[in-house]
GROMACS .gro file of C-alpha atoms in nm:
model
  454
    1MET     CA    1  -3.017   2.747  -2.484
    2ALA     CA    2  -2.931   3.078  -2.324
    3VAL     CA    3  -2.721   3.086  -2.014
    4SER     CA    4  -2.914   3.164  -1.698
    5THR     CA    5  -2.831   3.505  -1.557
    6THR     CA    6  -2.984   3.439  -1.218
    7SER     CA    7  -2.748   3.380  -0.930
    8PRO     CA    8  -2.748   3.023  -0.799
    9PRO     CA    9  -2.861   2.962  -0.440
   10ASP     CA   10  -2.585   2.975  -0.183
   11ARG     CA   11  -2.414   2.639  -0.166
   12SER     CA   12  -2.314   2.509   0.172
   13PHE     CA   13  -2.063   2.246   0.274
   14ARG     CA   14  -2.353   2.002   0.299
   15VAL     CA   15  -2.438   2.045  -0.070
   16VAL     CA   16  -2.083   1.981  -0.192
   17ALA     CA   17  -1.982   1.733   0.080
   18PRO     CA   18  -1.973   1.429  -0.154
   19VAL     CA   19  -1.733   1.607  -0.390
   20ILE     CA   20  -1.504   1.729  -0.112
   21ALA     CA   21  -1.512   1.386   0.055
   22LEU     CA   22  -1.402   1.209  -0.264
   23CYS     CA   23  -1.118   1.458  -0.313
   24TRP     CA   24  -1.027   1.409   0.053
   25LEU     CA   25  -1.008   1.031   0.007
   26ALA     CA   26  -0.797   1.052  -0.309
   27VAL     CA   27  -0.552   1.297  -0.151
   28PHE     CA   28  -0.540   1.080   0.165
   29PHE     CA   29  -0.397   0.799  -0.046
   30ASP     CA   30  -0.166   1.049  -0.216
   31GLY     CA   31  -0.024   1.149   0.123
   32MET     CA   32   0.006   0.787   0.229
   33ASP     CA   33   0.203   0.695  -0.082
   34VAL     CA   34   0.437   0.995  -0.057
   35ASN     CA   35   0.517   0.931   0.310
   36ILE     CA   36   0.561   0.555   0.277
   37TYR     CA   37   0.910   0.619   0.142
   38GLY     CA   38   1.021   0.823   0.443
   39ALA     CA   39   0.848   0.586   0.686
   40THR     CA   40   1.037   0.285   0.546
   41MET     CA   41   1.369   0.463   0.485
   42PRO     CA   42   1.560   0.308   0.781
   43HIS     CA   43   1.451  -0.040   0.667
   44LEU     CA   44   1.538   0.028   0.303
   45LEU     CA   45   1.886   0.145   0.403
   46ALA     CA   46   1.929  -0.167   0.617
   47ASP     CA   47   1.830  -0.407   0.333
   48ASP     CA   48   2.158  -0.511   0.169
   49SER     CA   49   1.976  -0.666  -0.129
   50LEU     CA   50   1.871  -0.320  -0.247
   51GLY     CA   51   2.213  -0.162  -0.214
   52PHE     CA   52   2.077   0.169  -0.082
   53THR     CA   53   2.306   0.443   0.051
   54PRO     CA   54   2.182   0.779   0.183
   55ALA     CA   55   2.291   0.949  -0.140
   56LEU     CA   56   2.122   0.687  -0.361
   57ALA     CA   57   1.807   0.699  -0.148
   58GLY     CA   58   1.797   1.076  -0.195
   59THR     CA   59   1.839   1.035  -0.569
   60ILE     CA   60   1.550   0.787  -0.585
   61GLY     CA   61   1.340   1.029  -0.381
   62SER     CA   62   1.414   1.288  -0.648
   63TRP     CA   63   1.304   1.043  -0.921
   64THR     CA   64   0.969   1.033  -0.744
   65THR     CA   65   0.938   1.409  -0.737
   66PHE     CA   66   1.062   1.440  -1.097
   67GLY     CA   67   0.772   1.213  -1.191
   68MET     CA   68   0.547   1.445  -0.989
   69LEU     CA   69   0.674   1.743  -1.187
   70ILE     CA   70   0.586   1.576  -1.518
   71GLY     CA   71   0.253   1.453  -1.383
   72ALA     CA   72   0.150   1.795  -1.250
   73LEU     CA   73   0.238   1.980  -1.570
   74ALA     CA   74   0.063   1.720  -1.785
   75ALA     CA   75  -0.248   1.703  -1.568
   76GLY     CA   76  -0.281   2.080  -1.535
   77THR     CA   77  -0.267   2.115  -1.912
   78LEU     CA   78  -0.476   1.811  -2.010
   79THR     CA   79  -0.751   1.823  -1.749
   80ASP     CA   80  -0.956   2.082  -1.941
   81TRP     CA   81  -0.936   1.856  -2.248
   82LEU     CA   82  -0.980   1.508  -2.101
   83GLY     CA   83  -1.184   1.607  -1.796
   84ARG     CA   84  -1.119   1.608  -1.422
   85LYS     CA   85  -1.270   1.268  -1.346
   86PRO     CA   86  -1.069   1.054  -1.593
   87LEU     CA   87  -0.745   1.212  -1.480
   88VAL     CA   88  -0.823   1.156  -1.111
   89ILE     CA   89  -0.877   0.787  -1.189
   90ALA     CA   90  -0.561   0.765  -1.403
   91SER     CA   91  -0.355   0.932  -1.130
   92VAL     CA   92  -0.473   0.693  -0.857
   93VAL     CA   93  -0.411   0.389  -1.078
   94LEU     CA   94  -0.059   0.511  -1.162
   95PHE     CA   95   0.061   0.560  -0.805
   96SER     CA   96  -0.098   0.233  -0.694
   97ALA     CA   97   0.082   0.049  -0.975
   98GLY     CA   98   0.408   0.219  -0.879
   99SER     CA   99   0.371   0.104  -0.520
  100ALA     CA  100   0.316  -0.254  -0.638
  101LEU     CA  101   0.634  -0.234  -0.848
  102CYS     CA  102   0.829  -0.115  -0.543
  103ALA     CA  103   0.696  -0.407  -0.339
  104LEU     CA  104   0.823  -0.646  -0.607
  105ALA     CA  105   1.158  -0.469  -0.660
  106SER     CA  106   1.470  -0.685  -0.671
  107GLY     CA  107   1.709  -0.389  -0.676
  108ALA     CA  108   1.742  -0.014  -0.660
  109ALA     CA  109   1.676   0.041  -1.033
  110MET     CA  110   1.342  -0.141  -1.026
  111PHE     CA  111   1.250   0.029  -0.700
  112GLY     CA  112   1.334   0.370  -0.848
  113THR     CA  113   1.123   0.296  -1.155
  114GLY     CA  114   0.830   0.220  -0.928
  115ARG     CA  115   0.875   0.545  -0.739
  116PHE     CA  116   0.896   0.741  -1.066
  117LEU     CA  117   0.571   0.579  -1.183
  118SER     CA  118   0.411   0.665  -0.850
  119GLY     CA  119   0.534   1.021  -0.892
  120LEU     CA  120   0.352   1.060  -1.222
  121GLY     CA  121   0.023   0.974  -1.052
  122LEU     CA  122   0.094   1.167  -0.733
  123GLY     CA  123   0.187   1.481  -0.927
  124GLY     CA  124  -0.118   1.456  -1.151
  125LEU     CA  125  -0.368   1.419  -0.870
  126MET     CA  126  -0.288   1.727  -0.665
  127PRO     CA  127  -0.362   2.009  -0.916
  128ILE     CA  128  -0.681   1.835  -1.028
  129GLY     CA  129  -0.802   1.796  -0.671
  130LEU     CA  130  -0.722   2.161  -0.599
  131ALA     CA  131  -0.905   2.274  -0.912
  132ILE     CA  132  -1.213   2.068  -0.820
  133VAL     CA  133  -1.220   2.211  -0.468
  134ALA     CA  134  -1.175   2.569  -0.593
  135GLU     CA  135  -1.469   2.520  -0.831
  136PHE     CA  136  -1.710   2.348  -0.592
  137ALA     CA  137  -1.618   2.513  -0.259
  138PRO     CA  138  -1.879   2.732  -0.088
  139PRO     CA  139  -1.835   3.103  -0.165
  140ARG     CA  140  -1.588   3.282   0.062
  141ARG     CA  141  -1.470   2.944   0.197
  142VAL     CA  142  -1.222   2.842  -0.072
  143ALA     CA  143  -0.914   2.860   0.152
  144LEU     CA  144  -1.089   2.673   0.434
  145THR     CA  145  -1.212   2.403   0.195
  146THR     CA  146  -0.865   2.372   0.045
  147GLY     CA  147  -0.723   2.333   0.394
  148LEU     CA  148  -0.986   2.074   0.485
  149MET     CA  149  -0.902   1.870   0.176
  150MET     CA  150  -0.530   1.891   0.247
  151THR     CA  151  -0.574   1.756   0.601
  152SER     CA  152  -0.617   1.426   0.419
  153TYR     CA  153  -0.260   1.444   0.289
  154HIS     CA  154  -0.132   1.450   0.644
  155ALA     CA  155  -0.379   1.191   0.764
  156GLY     CA  156  -0.233   0.974   0.486
  157GLY     CA  157   0.115   1.056   0.613
  158ILE     CA  158   0.018   0.949   0.964
  159ALA     CA  159  -0.131   0.628   0.825
  160ALA     CA  160   0.190   0.558   0.631
  161THR     CA  161   0.400   0.612   0.942
  162GLY     CA  162   0.170   0.391   1.148
  163ILE     CA  163   0.184   0.114   0.887
  164GLY     CA  164   0.561   0.148   0.871
  165LEU     CA  165   0.598   0.123   1.248
  166ALA     CA  166   0.351  -0.167   1.280
  167VAL     CA  167   0.438  -0.373   0.973
  168ALA     CA  168   0.796  -0.312   0.861
  169PRO     CA  169   0.984  -0.435   1.172
  170GLY     CA  170   0.810  -0.772   1.181
  171HIS     CA  171   0.711  -0.835   0.819
  172GLY     CA  172   0.950  -0.624   0.614
  173TRP     CA  173   0.921  -0.305   0.416
  174ARG     CA  174   0.764  -0.475   0.110
  175TRP     CA  175   0.432  -0.526   0.288
  176VAL     CA  176   0.418  -0.153   0.358
  177PHE     CA  177   0.435  -0.085  -0.017
  178TRP     CA  178   0.170  -0.349  -0.084
  179ALA     CA  179  -0.060  -0.131   0.129
  180GLY     CA  180  -0.004   0.135  -0.136
  181VAL     CA  181  -0.209  -0.073  -0.382
  182LEU     CA  182  -0.526  -0.013  -0.179
  183PRO     CA  183  -0.611   0.322  -0.348
  184ALA     CA  184  -0.684   0.150  -0.679
  185LEU     CA  185  -0.917  -0.094  -0.502
  186ILE     CA  186  -1.096   0.157  -0.280
  187ALA     CA  187  -1.088   0.505  -0.434
  188VAL     CA  188  -1.127   0.428  -0.804
  189PRO     CA  189  -1.472   0.259  -0.780
  190LEU     CA  190  -1.602   0.544  -0.564
  191VAL     CA  191  -1.469   0.812  -0.798
  192LEU     CA  192  -1.618   0.634  -1.099
  193LYS     CA  193  -1.962   0.631  -0.939
  194TRP     CA  194  -1.986   0.957  -0.748
  195LEU     CA  195  -1.737   1.224  -0.860
  196PRO     CA  196  -1.903   1.483  -1.090
  197GLU     CA  197  -1.729   1.630  -1.390
  198SER     CA  198  -1.660   2.003  -1.396
  199PRO     CA  199  -1.957   2.191  -1.546
  200GLY     CA  200  -1.713   2.421  -1.723
  201VAL     CA  201  -1.536   2.128  -1.887
  202LEU     CA  202  -1.867   1.971  -1.989
  203PHE     CA  203  -1.981   2.302  -2.140
  204ALA     CA  204  -1.653   2.340  -2.332
  205ARG     CA  205  -1.702   1.991  -2.478
  206GLY     CA  206  -2.050   2.079  -2.605
  207ARG     CA  207  -2.241   1.887  -2.336
  208THR     CA  208  -2.448   2.187  -2.237
  209GLN     CA  209  -2.742   2.009  -2.074
  210ARG     CA  210  -2.515   1.791  -1.861
  211ALA     CA  211  -2.314   2.098  -1.766
  212TYR     CA  212  -2.627   2.284  -1.653
  213ALA     CA  213  -2.756   1.979  -1.465
  214ALA     CA  214  -2.426   1.942  -1.274
  215ALA     CA  215  -2.416   2.314  -1.198
  216ASP     CA  216  -2.775   2.313  -1.073
  217ARG     CA  217  -2.723   2.004  -0.860
  218TYR     CA  218  -2.429   2.157  -0.673
  219ARG     CA  219  -2.565   2.515  -0.687
  220LEU     CA  220  -2.288   2.647  -0.908
  221GLU     CA  221  -2.330   2.928  -1.156
  222ARG     CA  222  -2.423   2.784  -1.494
  223PRO     CA  223  -2.112   2.798  -1.714
  224GLY     CA  224  -2.081   3.022  -2.015
  225ALA     CA  225  -1.806   3.107  -2.258
  226GLN     CA  226  -1.620   3.314  -1.999
  227GLN     CA  227  -1.610   3.034  -1.741
  228ALA     CA  228  -1.543   2.739  -1.971
  229PRO     CA  229  -1.190   2.654  -2.087
  230GLN     CA  230  -1.126   2.680  -2.458
  231ALA     CA  231  -1.134   2.349  -2.641
  232GLY     CA  232  -0.862   2.187  -2.850
  233PRO     CA  233  -0.483   2.237  -2.865
  234LYS     CA  234  -0.530   2.608  -2.935
  235GLY     CA  235  -0.732   2.643  -2.618
  236ARG     CA  236  -0.472   2.461  -2.409
  237MET     CA  237  -0.199   2.689  -2.543
  238ALA     CA  238  -0.416   2.996  -2.479
  239ALA     CA  239  -0.462   2.890  -2.116
  240ILE     CA  240  -0.084   2.867  -2.071
  241THR     CA  241  -0.028   3.201  -2.245
  242ALA     CA  242  -0.291   3.364  -2.021
  243LEU     CA  243  -0.071   3.294  -1.717
  244PHE     CA  244   0.156   3.570  -1.849
  245ALA     CA  245  -0.117   3.819  -1.936
  246PRO     CA  246  -0.054   4.180  -1.820
  247GLY     CA  247  -0.247   4.130  -1.495
  248THR     CA  248  -0.046   3.825  -1.381
  249ARG     CA  249   0.277   3.803  -1.581
  250TRP     CA  250   0.500   3.878  -1.281
  251ALA     CA  251   0.280   3.709  -1.023
  252THR     CA  252   0.314   3.378  -1.208
  253PRO     CA  253   0.693   3.334  -1.158
  254LEU     CA  254   0.662   3.454  -0.798
  255LEU     CA  255   0.402   3.183  -0.733
  256TRP     CA  256   0.638   2.933  -0.895
  257ILE     CA  257   0.923   3.038  -0.664
  258ALA     CA  258   0.699   3.019  -0.356
  259SER     CA  259   0.578   2.675  -0.464
  260PHE     CA  260   0.938   2.566  -0.526
  261ALA     CA  261   1.034   2.667  -0.173
  262GLY     CA  262   0.724   2.512  -0.016
  263LEU     CA  263   0.759   2.179  -0.194
  264LEU     CA  264   1.132   2.159  -0.124
  265LEU     CA  265   1.039   2.187   0.243
  266VAL     CA  266   0.746   1.942   0.224
  267TYR     CA  267   0.930   1.666   0.041
  268GLY     CA  268   1.271   1.728   0.192
  269VAL     CA  269   1.127   1.704   0.542
  270SER     CA  270   0.889   1.415   0.462
  271THR     CA  271   1.176   1.210   0.317
  272TRP     CA  272   1.458   1.292   0.557
  273LEU     CA  273   1.315   1.401   0.893
  274PRO     CA  274   1.355   1.054   1.052
  275GLU     CA  275   1.717   1.025   0.941
  276LEU     CA  276   1.800   1.387   1.028
  277MET     CA  277   1.661   1.340   1.377
  278ARG     CA  278   1.844   1.010   1.408
  279ALA     CA  279   2.171   1.177   1.302
  280THR     CA  280   2.105   1.446   1.565
  281GLY     CA  281   2.107   1.175   1.833
  282TYR     CA  282   1.753   1.036   1.871
  283SER     CA  283   1.667   0.665   1.864
  284LEU     CA  284   1.533   0.486   1.555
  285SER     CA  285   1.179   0.449   1.688
  286SER     CA  286   1.167   0.813   1.806
  287SER     CA  287   1.303   0.934   1.473
  288VAL     CA  288   1.027   0.759   1.276
  289THR     CA  289   0.765   0.883   1.523
  290PHE     CA  290   0.872   1.241   1.450
  291LEU     CA  291   0.727   1.194   1.100
  292MET     CA  292   0.389   1.106   1.250
  293VAL     CA  293   0.408   1.405   1.486
  294ILE     CA  294   0.488   1.658   1.213
  295ASN     CA  295   0.198   1.529   1.002
  296ALA     CA  296  -0.034   1.562   1.301
  297GLY     CA  297   0.078   1.923   1.326
  298GLY     CA  298   0.007   1.955   0.954
  299ILE     CA  299  -0.358   1.858   1.005
  300VAL     CA  300  -0.405   2.119   1.276
  301GLY     CA  301  -0.224   2.375   1.062
  302MET     CA  302  -0.452   2.322   0.764
  303LEU     CA  303  -0.761   2.398   0.969
  304ILE     CA  304  -0.607   2.707   1.128
  305ALA     CA  305  -0.461   2.838   0.802
  306GLY     CA  306  -0.780   2.783   0.603
  307ARG     CA  307  -1.002   2.976   0.841
  308THR     CA  308  -0.743   3.250   0.887
  309ALA     CA  309  -0.683   3.288   0.513
  310ASP     CA  310  -1.054   3.323   0.438
  311ARG     CA  311  -1.052   3.621   0.674
  312PHE     CA  312  -0.716   3.787   0.607
  313GLY     CA  313  -0.616   3.648   0.267
  314PRO     CA  314  -0.395   3.351   0.174
  315VAL     CA  315  -0.090   3.561   0.086
  316LYS     CA  316  -0.052   3.706   0.435
  317VAL     CA  317  -0.106   3.368   0.596
  318SER     CA  318   0.135   3.188   0.364
  319ALA     CA  319   0.411   3.446   0.417
  320LEU     CA  320   0.376   3.440   0.796
  321TRP     CA  321   0.358   3.060   0.803
  322PHE     CA  322   0.679   3.036   0.596
  323LEU     CA  323   0.860   3.262   0.843
  324LEU     CA  324   0.740   3.057   1.141
  325THR     CA  325   0.856   2.743   0.959
  326ALA     CA  326   1.202   2.898   0.930
  327VAL     CA  327   1.210   2.950   1.306
  328GLY     CA  328   1.095   2.593   1.379
  329THR     CA  329   1.336   2.419   1.145
  330PHE     CA  330   1.626   2.629   1.272
  331LEU     CA  331   1.545   2.529   1.631
  332LEU     CA  332   1.571   2.162   1.535
  333ARG     CA  333   1.944   2.205   1.478
  334ALA     CA  334   1.993   2.164   1.852
  335GLN     CA  335   1.954   1.828   2.025
  336LEU     CA  336   1.658   1.914   2.245
  337PRO     CA  337   1.515   1.690   2.517
  338LEU     CA  338   1.283   1.435   2.356
  339GLY     CA  339   0.961   1.593   2.485
  340ALA     CA  340   1.066   1.940   2.373
  341ALA     CA  341   1.170   1.803   2.033
  342TYR     CA  342   0.825   1.650   1.984
  343VAL     CA  343   0.664   1.986   2.065
  344VAL     CA  344   0.888   2.179   1.824
  345VAL     CA  345   0.833   1.924   1.547
  346PHE     CA  346   0.456   1.936   1.598
  347ILE     CA  347   0.446   2.317   1.591
  348THR     CA  348   0.673   2.326   1.287
  349GLY     CA  349   0.427   2.092   1.114
  350VAL     CA  350   0.146   2.337   1.191
  351TRP     CA  351   0.323   2.601   0.982
  352LEU     CA  352   0.527   2.408   0.725
  353PHE     CA  353   0.266   2.220   0.525
  354SER     CA  354  -0.008   2.482   0.527
  355ALA     CA  355   0.236   2.753   0.412
  356GLN     CA  356   0.258   2.563   0.084
  357VAL     CA  357  -0.118   2.496   0.064
  358MET     CA  358  -0.193   2.865   0.106
  359VAL     CA  359   0.024   2.926  -0.202
  360TYR     CA  360  -0.229   2.709  -0.386
  361ALA     CA  361  -0.517   2.904  -0.230
  362ALA     CA  362  -0.358   3.228  -0.348
  363THR     CA  363  -0.312   3.080  -0.695
  364SER     CA  364  -0.681   2.997  -0.721
  365ARG     CA  365  -0.758   3.364  -0.656
  366VAL     CA  366  -0.500   3.505  -0.896
  367TYR     CA  367  -0.631   3.332  -1.209
  368ALA     CA  368  -0.975   3.350  -1.367
  369PRO     CA  369  -1.191   3.033  -1.357
  370ARG     CA  370  -1.112   2.927  -1.714
  371GLU     CA  371  -0.736   2.944  -1.642
  372ARG     CA  372  -0.742   2.812  -1.286
  373ALA     CA  373  -0.669   2.444  -1.354
  374THR     CA  374  -0.381   2.533  -1.584
  375GLY     CA  375  -0.245   2.786  -1.336
  376LEU     CA  376  -0.261   2.537  -1.050
  377GLY     CA  377  -0.102   2.270  -1.269
  378TRP     CA  378   0.193   2.490  -1.354
  379VAL     CA  379   0.235   2.624  -1.000
  380THR     CA  380   0.241   2.270  -0.862
  381GLY     CA  381   0.443   2.140  -1.158
  382ILE     CA  382   0.718   2.403  -1.155
  383GLY     CA  383   0.713   2.383  -0.777
  384ARG     CA  384   0.796   2.014  -0.808
  385THR     CA  385   1.149   2.114  -0.899
  386GLY     CA  386   1.175   2.198  -0.531
  387ALA     CA  387   1.040   1.854  -0.452
  388VAL     CA  388   1.313   1.709  -0.676
  389VAL     CA  389   1.582   1.913  -0.503
  390GLY     CA  390   1.462   1.850  -0.146
  391PRO     CA  391   1.521   1.472  -0.117
  392ALA     CA  392   1.850   1.488  -0.311
  393LEU     CA  393   1.970   1.778  -0.098
  394GLY     CA  394   1.882   1.594   0.223
  395GLY     CA  395   2.073   1.286   0.105
  396ALA     CA  396   2.377   1.495   0.018
  397VAL     CA  397   2.373   1.670   0.355
  398LEU     CA  398   2.344   1.341   0.544
  399ALA     CA  399   2.622   1.190   0.334
  400GLY     CA  400   2.838   1.482   0.452
  401GLY     CA  401   2.757   1.400   0.814
  402ASP     CA  402   2.617   1.743   0.912
  403ALA     CA  403   2.249   1.717   1.008
  404SER     CA  404   2.239   2.075   1.140
  405LEU     CA  405   2.323   2.203   0.791
  406GLY     CA  406   2.009   2.029   0.662
  407PHE     CA  407   1.787   2.213   0.910
  408THR     CA  408   1.960   2.544   0.831
  409THR     CA  409   1.899   2.487   0.460
  410PHE     CA  410   1.530   2.427   0.525
  411ALA     CA  411   1.510   2.749   0.730
  412VAL     CA  412   1.668   2.958   0.451
  413THR     CA  413   1.431   2.800   0.198
  414ALA     CA  414   1.132   2.899   0.413
  415VAL     CA  415   1.248   3.262   0.414
  416LEU     CA  416   1.271   3.250   0.032
  417GLY     CA  417   0.911   3.126   0.017
  418ALA     CA  418   0.792   3.404   0.246
  419VAL     CA  419   0.955   3.675   0.034
  420ALA     CA  420   0.822   3.537  -0.296
  421VAL     CA  421   0.460   3.493  -0.192
  422SER     CA  422   0.446   3.828  -0.013
  423LEU     CA  423   0.538   4.004  -0.340
  424VAL     CA  424   0.257   3.843  -0.543
  425PRO     CA  425  -0.014   4.107  -0.471
  426LEU     CA  426   0.211   4.384  -0.601
  427PHE     CA  427   0.191   4.237  -0.951
  428VAL     CA  428  -0.171   4.120  -0.973
  429HIS     CA  429  -0.413   4.342  -1.167
  430ASP     CA  430  -0.707   4.259  -0.937
  431ARG     CA  431  -0.591   4.193  -0.580
  432ARG     CA  432  -0.925   4.122  -0.417
  433GLY     CA  433  -0.912   3.832  -0.176
  434LEU     CA  434  -0.530   3.806  -0.175
  435GLY     CA  435  -0.497   3.969   0.163
  436THR     CA  436  -0.378   4.322   0.078
  437HIS     CA  437  -0.498   4.664   0.187
  438ALA     CA  438  -0.492   4.792  -0.171
  439ALA     CA  439  -0.835   4.656  -0.253
  440PRO     CA  440  -1.143   4.530  -0.070
  441ALA     CA  441  -1.199   4.168   0.013
  442LEU     CA  442  -1.381   3.942  -0.227
  443SER     CA  443  -1.741   4.048  -0.256
  444PRO     CA  444  -2.017   3.792  -0.204
  445ASP     CA  445  -2.088   3.795  -0.578
  446ALA     CA  446  -1.731   3.736  -0.687
  447ALA     CA  447  -1.649   3.402  -0.837
  448PRO     CA  448  -1.506   3.197  -0.552
  449GLY     CA  449  -1.133   3.199  -0.578
  450GLY     CA  450  -1.129   3.382  -0.909
  451ALA     CA  451  -1.000   3.727  -0.996
  452GLU     CA  452  -1.194   3.934  -1.243
  453ARG     CA  453  -1.030   4.055  -1.558
  454ALA     CA  454  -1.019   4.409  -1.687
   0.00000   0.00000   0.00000
């Protein structure tokens, strides 16, 4: 059957709402699982049976993010072969199983194994969710839709903090990790029933009629050879090689550096903010509450950044947000009055988390549709080295007794992220939609989030 050349009807948020909602739910549980560790950190350190020290806790946090690195690279490479839907399910099952293992842990080694297992699932889910959103989002609303989906990460972080505050003091930290088993019971059945497979992946696997039916249902362009990923091991290698094609070969490492900086900030702050604030002089309950406040700021930031990036381009927004993050984290070096500290932490959350998400939005515009999932997988995967460094670095700083050095380190990292992402448009063959003056904005006919090739 020939591929239809007619443009599909405009798709609205209402048309793709079920897809975005399922991604939102899965990433909500992702954010909950990631933040459970930081929310229970004071109780883990106080449990003598585990034998935790700040340095060991930072190392275990890095095991989690090392698992995320492996999971992201594997998922980004395998998703075009195995499909988006099976890997979403596998990712949710993995981090739920890891949380159960943590709840049962009799020592630090078993606990660390559980966090590594969780990391594999957590790392795998994010690039797949981003690829799904970039494919199904309404035209000219990719950044906003990405931001909307990522609000769920911070809603999950708030939920984790709330569970930690409500459950851990009276019932112990283990019950908080048992709550991390809920994703397998809630999200997996819904994903199995309602999440559609990518039309491009279906087309690449020879399921042409199903691919066209899915595209028509969600008002996507029917896939053809140019939109579908290549099949087989050769195709997977070609997708990786394409990241270094003449039009993107220098943009790719710059995106990796920006992602490294962003994820060092996200996971360093998520893991150690309560203890850093406590070391600065705040009470235990206030220190844990700061984690809830910064995630609340993250939700607001996603909505602001998404709308702004769809107008001015994700590169400009990401670079500015990184610089504002540097200012906020540097201000936290001082022991501010409690009310002022809450305000600064909230505002810092507005910038910090969405700076990283706009790196993902920029990535989805740099690479063509058939390379997008692989590009996102490698940007998130290589960036996870920052997520590995962040928790370990925070533990080392706290072990040295200088909390202000931790905030200074985060500020310098934010400046690095701003420089890297701001250079990306200089090395992209087609810069439309990246937020530069060198080329016009994405036209209404352009593939959402995708750059054309010469």
